[in-house]
Amino acid sequence: MGKELEGKVAIVTGAADGLGRLHALHLASMGAAVVVNDVGTTLEGAGEDASKAQAVVSEIEAAGGTAATHHGDVADWATAEGMIQHTVDTFGGLDILINNAGIMRDQTIFNISEQDFDDVVRVHLKGHFAPTKFACNYWRAQAKAGGGTTYGRIIGTASEAFLMGNPGQPNYAAAKAGIASFTMGVAQLMLKYGVTANVVLPRARTRMTMSGPQAPIFQEPEEGFDTFGPQNCVPLFAYLCTPRAARVSGQLFIVWGKEIKTLANPQPIEVWNTEEPWTVDGVHDALAPHYEKAEPVSDGYSAPLA
């Protein structure tokens, strides 16, 4: 593997386990100096363990790479700002930010608590927002000092849960939808400074996917290709960090197994117009023939046929 990221500096949040750890290892193997951020909590967000991030740093250094730890909650405003400054102070700059940190507390709308909703949305969505805000401030200042553009790569980590509207994850799915929307807006703003921003929806075996009802799907096979192996997702993230991906921005990618696909912006599937202002009866007359063809998706809910 070439050292395409030689001289680049990366932050990976939530990098002590799972995909975050693999991102950190892969970027380091490509030559980047990596800041491994992690609080070291459980999947549910309990406790702290600084040794987890340090273990990844040690793994990178043992392989001949360069890394440093950052033990802090990236959803905390001051901590996120401090992480960007810590990175610049330690390695002389910042080029790549992979937002990956997250926790999970699954419940249906009937049972979820306010705290479980707030905490999950906070870690995922604000945990993307706060580091990105301060990274963008840094890159804008660099661009202005250097003649207009700089080098910056932002990658958000979302989930197909936000597309499917998972009924058991009203907090997680909502946060992932927010990450997609937020990052797309950043992409539009930052492109003029030379900074790209993309979102990847990985379908992989992680602590999160192995903790829910779909865990059997993600089990590692006894033989043959490991379709849901997290290592299958990492090359896309890594590519989006490279100079070759300078024209790739504002994109949503789904990656799993041997497949990568992009998502288009939402498109209308049907349009109704009226010559007179709408009335309730008029709306019914227009919509009813379409939705009477609907097929049930779940109890009490129907969706129109494509």
Tab-separated table of N, CA and C in Angstrom, residues 12-135:
chain	number	residue	atom	x	y	z
A	12	VAL	N	-9.722	10.633	14.125
A	12	VAL	CA	-10.819	9.675	14.049
A	12	VAL	C	-11.474	9.634	15.422
A	13	THR	N	-12.749	9.993	15.492
A	13	THR	CA	-13.437	9.962	16.783
A	13	THR	C	-14.037	8.578	17.018
A	14	GLY	N	-14.149	8.202	18.275
A	14	GLY	CA	-14.657	6.878	18.615
A	14	GLY	C	-13.784	5.789	18.014
A	15	ALA	N	-12.456	5.963	18.131
A	15	ALA	CA	-11.528	5.122	17.383
A	15	ALA	C	-10.919	3.982	18.186
A	16	ALA	N	-11.443	3.706	19.359
A	16	ALA	CA	-10.866	2.642	20.169
A	16	ALA	C	-11.360	1.259	19.770
A	17	ASP	N	-12.504	1.201	19.121
A	17	ASP	CA	-13.105	-0.090	18.774
A	17	ASP	C	-13.681	-0.031	17.371
A	18	GLY	N	-14.041	-1.198	16.859
A	18	GLY	CA	-14.855	-1.315	15.660
A	18	GLY	C	-14.309	-0.583	14.458
A	19	LEU	N	-15.216	0.057	13.724
A	19	LEU	CA	-14.828	0.757	12.515
A	19	LEU	C	-13.848	1.888	12.794
A	20	GLY	N	-14.029	2.597	13.898
A	20	GLY	CA	-13.122	3.699	14.219
A	20	GLY	C	-11.689	3.231	14.345
A	21	ARG	N	-11.492	2.128	15.021
A	21	ARG	CA	-10.142	1.562	15.158
A	21	ARG	C	-9.569	1.195	13.797
A	22	LEU	N	-10.380	0.561	12.955
A	22	LEU	CA	-9.907	0.177	11.635
A	22	LEU	C	-9.574	1.403	10.784
A	23	HIS	N	-10.375	2.464	10.894
A	23	HIS	CA	-10.059	3.702	10.181
A	23	HIS	C	-8.691	4.235	10.613
A	24	ALA	N	-8.479	4.294	11.918
A	24	ALA	CA	-7.220	4.829	12.433
A	24	ALA	C	-6.032	4.012	11.942
A	25	LEU	N	-6.142	2.706	11.999
A	25	LEU	CA	-5.059	1.833	11.547
A	25	LEU	C	-4.804	2.009	10.051
A	26	HIS	N	-5.874	2.105	9.283
A	26	HIS	CA	-5.734	2.196	7.822
A	26	HIS	C	-5.118	3.529	7.406
A	27	LEU	N	-5.579	4.617	7.990
A	27	LEU	CA	-5.016	5.919	7.650
A	27	LEU	C	-3.546	5.984	8.033
A	28	ALA	N	-3.211	5.416	9.186
A	28	ALA	CA	-1.812	5.395	9.606
A	28	ALA	C	-0.961	4.579	8.640
A	29	SER	N	-1.509	3.470	8.151
A	29	SER	CA	-0.763	2.636	7.205
A	29	SER	C	-0.534	3.352	5.878
A	30	MET	N	-1.374	4.368	5.597
A	30	MET	CA	-1.224	5.165	4.376
A	30	MET	C	-0.339	6.387	4.602
A	31	GLY	N	0.210	6.512	5.801
A	31	GLY	CA	1.171	7.565	6.080
A	31	GLY	C	0.680	8.712	6.924
A	32	ALA	N	-0.606	8.761	7.255
A	32	ALA	CA	-1.124	9.873	8.051
A	32	ALA	C	-0.724	9.740	9.509
A	33	ALA	N	-0.499	10.878	10.148
A	33	ALA	CA	-0.410	10.921	11.605
A	33	ALA	C	-1.840	10.977	12.126
A	34	VAL	N	-2.179	10.128	13.082
A	34	VAL	CA	-3.575	9.955	13.490
A	34	VAL	C	-3.776	10.281	14.964
A	35	VAL	N	-4.755	11.105	15.238
A	35	VAL	CA	-5.207	11.328	16.614
A	35	VAL	C	-6.364	10.380	16.866
A	36	VAL	N	-6.183	9.495	17.814
A	36	VAL	CA	-7.167	8.478	18.160
A	36	VAL	C	-7.998	9.013	19.319
A	37	ASN	N	-9.215	9.439	19.000
A	37	ASN	CA	-10.097	9.972	20.038
A	37	ASN	C	-11.045	8.896	20.532
A	38	ASP	N	-11.180	8.776	21.832
A	38	ASP	CA	-12.197	7.900	22.415
A	38	ASP	C	-12.276	8.135	23.914
A	39	VAL	N	-13.490	8.134	24.434
A	39	VAL	CA	-13.679	8.222	25.880
A	39	VAL	C	-13.487	6.860	26.516
A	40	GLY	N	-13.746	5.806	25.743
A	40	GLY	CA	-13.605	4.461	26.276
A	40	GLY	C	-14.817	3.995	27.046
A	41	THR	N	-16.011	4.365	26.551
A	41	THR	CA	-17.240	3.973	27.235
A	41	THR	C	-17.728	2.611	26.746
A	42	THR	N	-18.761	2.125	27.406
A	42	THR	CA	-19.466	0.957	26.917
A	42	THR	C	-20.309	1.360	25.719
A	43	LEU	N	-20.930	0.392	25.072
A	43	LEU	CA	-21.801	0.680	23.942
A	43	LEU	C	-22.920	1.624	24.336
A	44	GLU	N	-23.369	1.526	25.583
A	44	GLU	CA	-24.464	2.371	26.070
A	44	GLU	C	-23.982	3.734	26.543
A	45	GLY	N	-22.662	3.957	26.536
A	45	GLY	CA	-22.129	5.254	26.936
A	45	GLY	C	-21.781	5.362	28.404
A	46	ALA	N	-21.578	4.245	29.077
A	46	ALA	CA	-21.258	4.269	30.507
A	46	ALA	C	-19.756	4.116	30.726
A	47	GLY	N	-19.248	4.822	31.751
A	47	GLY	CA	-17.861	4.659	32.159
A	47	GLY	C	-16.868	5.324	31.232
A	48	GLU	N	-15.592	5.272	31.621
A	48	GLU	CA	-14.505	5.804	30.821
A	48	GLU	C	-13.286	4.908	30.983
A	49	ASP	N	-12.509	4.797	29.928
A	49	ASP	CA	-11.303	3.982	29.972
A	49	ASP	C	-10.313	4.519	28.943
A	50	ALA	N	-9.366	5.327	29.388
A	50	ALA	CA	-8.393	5.955	28.500
A	50	ALA	C	-7.454	4.941	27.864
A	51	SER	N	-7.324	3.766	28.468
A	51	SER	CA	-6.381	2.771	27.949
A	51	SER	C	-6.816	2.223	26.591
A	52	LYS	N	-8.112	2.322	26.266
A	52	LYS	CA	-8.587	1.780	24.989
A	52	LYS	C	-8.023	2.557	23.805
A	53	ALA	N	-8.052	3.871	23.874
A	53	ALA	CA	-7.469	4.679	22.807
A	53	ALA	C	-5.959	4.494	22.756
A	54	GLN	N	-5.337	4.399	23.924
A	54	GLN	CA	-3.888	4.218	23.969
A	54	GLN	C	-3.479	2.892	23.331
A	55	ALA	N	-4.311	1.879	23.475
A	55	ALA	CA	-4.004	0.579	22.879
A	55	ALA	C	-3.946	0.674	21.360
A	56	VAL	N	-4.826	1.479	20.773
A	56	VAL	CA	-4.814	1.660	19.317
A	56	VAL	C	-3.578	2.442	18.894
A	57	VAL	N	-3.222	3.461	19.660
A	57	VAL	CA	-2.005	4.218	19.369
A	57	VAL	C	-0.790	3.298	19.412
A	58	SER	N	-0.739	2.455	20.412
A	58	SER	CA	0.380	1.518	20.530
A	58	SER	C	0.422	0.566	19.342
A	59	GLU	N	-0.743	0.148	18.878
A	59	GLU	CA	-0.828	-0.738	17.722
A	59	GLU	C	-0.302	-0.036	16.463
A	60	ILE	N	-0.665	1.229	16.303
A	60	ILE	CA	-0.182	2.001	15.156
A	60	ILE	C	1.330	2.178	15.223
A	61	GLU	N	1.824	2.522	16.393
A	61	GLU	CA	3.259	2.750	16.552
A	61	GLU	C	4.057	1.465	16.359
A	62	ALA	N	3.508	0.355	16.798
A	62	ALA	CA	4.190	-0.928	16.622
A	62	ALA	C	4.333	-1.286	15.149
A	63	ALA	N	3.409	-0.774	14.329
A	63	ALA	CA	3.463	-1.033	12.887
A	63	ALA	C	4.286	0.023	12.146
A	64	GLY	N	4.891	0.940	12.893
A	64	GLY	CA	5.738	1.956	12.280
A	64	GLY	C	5.032	3.261	11.985
A	65	GLY	N	3.803	3.417	12.447
A	65	GLY	CA	3.045	4.635	12.198
A	65	GLY	C	3.180	5.657	13.303
A	66	THR	N	2.483	6.772	13.126
A	66	THR	CA	2.527	7.887	14.069
A	66	THR	C	1.129	8.178	14.568
A	67	ALA	N	0.960	8.260	15.879
A	67	ALA	CA	-0.374	8.488	16.437
A	67	ALA	C	-0.276	9.095	17.824
A	68	ALA	N	-1.367	9.676	18.258
A	68	ALA	CA	-1.492	10.227	19.604
A	68	ALA	C	-2.930	10.048	20.051
A	69	THR	N	-3.130	10.050	21.347
A	69	THR	CA	-4.475	9.883	21.876
A	69	THR	C	-5.130	11.237	22.149
A	70	HIS	N	-6.455	11.207	22.152
A	70	HIS	CA	-7.232	12.306	22.706
A	70	HIS	C	-8.383	11.660	23.461
A	71	HIS	N	-8.350	11.802	24.787
A	71	HIS	CA	-9.365	11.176	25.634
A	71	HIS	C	-10.386	12.241	26.006
A	72	GLY	N	-11.493	12.271	25.262
A	72	GLY	CA	-12.473	13.297	25.555
A	72	GLY	C	-13.778	13.093	24.816
A	73	ASP	N	-14.828	13.723	25.343
A	73	ASP	CA	-16.184	13.648	24.803
A	73	ASP	C	-16.341	14.669	23.679
A	74	VAL	N	-16.404	14.193	22.443
A	74	VAL	CA	-16.448	15.114	21.300
A	74	VAL	C	-17.777	15.843	21.173
A	75	ALA	N	-18.783	15.432	21.927
A	75	ALA	CA	-20.047	16.168	21.914
A	75	ALA	C	-20.021	17.339	22.883
A	76	ASP	N	-18.948	17.461	23.642
A	76	ASP	CA	-18.760	18.606	24.526
A	76	ASP	C	-18.071	19.720	23.744
A	77	TRP	N	-18.632	20.900	23.785
A	77	TRP	CA	-18.178	22.015	22.959
A	77	TRP	C	-16.698	22.326	23.186
A	78	ALA	N	-16.325	22.546	24.429
A	78	ALA	CA	-14.944	22.917	24.735
A	78	ALA	C	-13.983	21.775	24.444
A	79	THR	N	-14.423	20.552	24.700
A	79	THR	CA	-13.565	19.399	24.444
A	79	THR	C	-13.303	19.225	22.954
A	80	ALA	N	-14.330	19.422	22.152
A	80	ALA	CA	-14.163	19.317	20.700
A	80	ALA	C	-13.206	20.381	20.185
A	81	GLU	N	-13.366	21.598	20.677
A	81	GLU	CA	-12.435	22.659	20.283
A	81	GLU	C	-11.017	22.324	20.707
A	82	GLY	N	-10.900	21.801	21.932
A	82	GLY	CA	-9.582	21.418	22.442
A	82	GLY	C	-8.950	20.297	21.641
A	83	MET	N	-9.771	19.373	21.127
A	83	MET	CA	-9.238	18.265	20.334
A	83	MET	C	-8.600	18.775	19.041
A	84	ILE	N	-9.249	19.737	18.392
A	84	ILE	CA	-8.680	20.305	17.171
A	84	ILE	C	-7.360	20.998	17.487
A	85	GLN	N	-7.344	21.777	18.557
A	85	GLN	CA	-6.112	22.481	18.931
A	85	GLN	C	-5.020	21.500	19.344
A	86	HIS	N	-5.390	20.463	20.080
A	86	HIS	CA	-4.435	19.421	20.486
A	86	HIS	C	-3.803	18.774	19.261
A	87	THR	N	-4.596	18.532	18.245
A	87	THR	CA	-4.093	17.916	17.022
A	87	THR	C	-3.105	18.835	16.310
A	88	VAL	N	-3.484	20.098	16.180
A	88	VAL	CA	-2.605	21.070	15.525
A	88	VAL	C	-1.310	21.238	16.316
A	89	ASP	N	-1.425	21.309	17.634
A	89	ASP	CA	-0.230	21.478	18.474
A	89	ASP	C	0.681	20.261	18.398
A	90	THR	N	0.081	19.067	18.305
A	90	THR	CA	0.867	17.840	18.330
A	90	THR	C	1.524	17.548	16.994
A	91	PHE	N	0.770	17.740	15.908
A	91	PHE	CA	1.269	17.322	14.590
A	91	PHE	C	1.414	18.464	13.583
A	92	GLY	N	1.105	19.681	14.004
A	92	GLY	CA	1.355	20.824	13.140
A	92	GLY	C	0.247	21.178	12.179
A	93	GLY	N	-0.873	20.498	12.260
A	93	GLY	CA	-1.971	20.814	11.356
A	93	GLY	C	-3.098	19.821	11.483
A	94	LEU	N	-4.070	19.941	10.579
A	94	LEU	CA	-5.201	19.013	10.506
A	94	LEU	C	-5.667	18.948	9.065
A	95	ASP	N	-5.829	17.745	8.543
A	95	ASP	CA	-6.264	17.561	7.164
A	95	ASP	C	-7.520	16.710	7.026
A	96	ILE	N	-7.756	15.820	7.977
A	96	ILE	CA	-8.819	14.815	7.841
A	96	ILE	C	-9.569	14.693	9.163
A	97	LEU	N	-10.886	14.650	9.073
A	97	LEU	CA	-11.725	14.393	10.247
A	97	LEU	C	-12.742	13.316	9.900
A	98	ILE	N	-12.614	12.165	10.533
A	98	ILE	CA	-13.633	11.122	10.399
A	98	ILE	C	-14.448	11.100	11.679
A	99	ASN	N	-15.693	11.518	11.574
A	99	ASN	CA	-16.617	11.514	12.709
A	99	ASN	C	-17.256	10.129	12.811
A	100	ASN	N	-16.971	9.443	13.898
A	100	ASN	CA	-17.395	8.055	14.031
A	100	ASN	C	-18.009	7.730	15.389
A	101	ALA	N	-17.773	8.581	16.384
A	101	ALA	CA	-18.194	8.264	17.750
A	101	ALA	C	-19.705	8.113	17.862
A	102	GLY	N	-20.131	7.153	18.664
A	102	GLY	CA	-21.558	6.956	18.876
A	102	GLY	C	-21.842	5.966	19.979
A	103	ILE	N	-23.048	6.025	20.500
A	103	ILE	CA	-23.530	5.059	21.480
A	103	ILE	C	-24.898	4.573	21.022
A	104	MET	N	-25.427	3.589	21.707
A	104	MET	CA	-26.723	3.037	21.306
A	104	MET	C	-27.548	2.673	22.535
A	105	ARG	N	-28.795	3.097	22.523
A	105	ARG	CA	-29.771	2.707	23.551
A	105	ARG	C	-31.107	2.526	22.844
A	106	ASP	N	-31.358	1.322	22.393
A	106	ASP	CA	-32.549	1.042	21.586
A	106	ASP	C	-33.786	0.835	22.447
A	107	GLN	N	-34.860	1.498	22.046
A	107	GLN	CA	-36.177	1.319	22.653
A	107	GLN	C	-37.203	1.792	21.634
A	108	THR	N	-38.417	1.268	21.730
A	108	THR	CA	-39.493	1.812	20.907
A	108	THR	C	-39.974	3.126	21.520
A	109	ILE	N	-40.799	3.830	20.790
A	109	ILE	CA	-41.317	5.121	21.252
A	109	ILE	C	-42.081	4.979	22.566
A	110	PHE	N	-42.638	3.782	22.824
A	110	PHE	CA	-43.417	3.574	24.050
A	110	PHE	C	-42.535	3.550	25.286
A	111	ASN	N	-41.318	3.066	25.144
A	111	ASN	CA	-40.475	2.817	26.304
A	111	ASN	C	-39.253	3.711	26.422
A	112	ILE	N	-38.900	4.409	25.371
A	112	ILE	CA	-37.672	5.202	25.420
A	112	ILE	C	-37.823	6.359	26.401
A	113	SER	N	-36.764	6.635	27.128
A	113	SER	CA	-36.779	7.741	28.085
A	113	SER	C	-36.246	9.008	27.429
A	114	GLU	N	-36.541	10.126	28.034
A	114	GLU	CA	-36.014	11.394	27.530
A	114	GLU	C	-34.492	11.373	27.530
A	115	GLN	N	-33.918	10.810	28.593
A	115	GLN	CA	-32.457	10.767	28.699
A	115	GLN	C	-31.834	9.914	27.601
A	116	ASP	N	-32.471	8.778	27.316
A	116	ASP	CA	-31.931	7.903	26.270
A	116	ASP	C	-32.019	8.556	24.899
A	117	PHE	N	-33.060	9.324	24.667
A	117	PHE	CA	-33.155	10.053	23.403
A	117	PHE	C	-32.087	11.138	23.337
A	118	ASP	N	-32.017	11.947	24.383
A	118	ASP	CA	-31.081	13.073	24.384
A	118	ASP	C	-29.634	12.612	24.281
A	119	ASP	N	-29.272	11.572	25.021
A	119	ASP	CA	-27.874	11.135	25.045
A	119	ASP	C	-27.419	10.593	23.702
A	120	VAL	N	-28.262	9.795	23.071
A	120	VAL	CA	-27.875	9.207	21.788
A	120	VAL	C	-27.782	10.281	20.711
A	121	VAL	N	-28.756	11.172	20.656
A	121	VAL	CA	-28.704	12.256	19.679
A	121	VAL	C	-27.491	13.149	19.955
A	122	ARG	N	-27.212	13.389	21.206
A	122	ARG	CA	-26.071	14.235	21.566
A	122	ARG	C	-24.753	13.640	21.090
A	123	VAL	N	-24.496	12.383	21.409
A	123	VAL	CA	-23.207	11.785	21.062
A	123	VAL	C	-23.046	11.675	19.549
A	124	HIS	N	-24.080	11.213	18.865
A	124	HIS	CA	-23.972	11.048	17.420
A	124	HIS	C	-24.001	12.390	16.692
A	125	LEU	N	-25.053	13.160	16.870
A	125	LEU	CA	-25.246	14.360	16.060
A	125	LEU	C	-24.378	15.516	16.532
A	126	LYS	N	-24.436	15.844	17.811
A	126	LYS	CA	-23.570	16.920	18.295
A	126	LYS	C	-22.109	16.476	18.261
A	127	GLY	N	-21.882	15.159	18.403
A	127	GLY	CA	-20.530	14.628	18.300
A	127	GLY	C	-19.969	14.709	16.902
A	128	HIS	N	-20.802	14.892	15.900
A	128	HIS	CA	-20.354	15.235	14.548
A	128	HIS	C	-20.226	16.752	14.405
A	129	PHE	N	-21.227	17.454	14.921
A	129	PHE	CA	-21.294	18.904	14.735
A	129	PHE	C	-20.118	19.636	15.378
A	130	ALA	N	-19.843	19.359	16.652
A	130	ALA	CA	-18.847	20.153	17.368
A	130	ALA	C	-17.439	20.010	16.787
A	131	PRO	N	-16.921	18.795	16.558
A	131	PRO	CA	-15.593	18.713	15.943
A	131	PRO	C	-15.553	19.331	14.549
A	132	THR	N	-16.624	19.146	13.772
A	132	THR	CA	-16.660	19.689	12.420
A	132	THR	C	-16.638	21.209	12.450
A	133	LYS	N	-17.368	21.800	13.385
A	133	LYS	CA	-17.403	23.262	13.491
A	133	LYS	C	-16.003	23.826	13.696
A	134	PHE	N	-15.257	23.240	14.636
A	134	PHE	CA	-13.936	23.789	14.939
A	134	PHE	C	-12.903	23.412	13.890
A	135	ALA	N	-13.080	22.267	13.238
A	135	ALA	CA	-12.208	21.923	12.113
A	135	ALA	C	-12.425	22.901	10.967
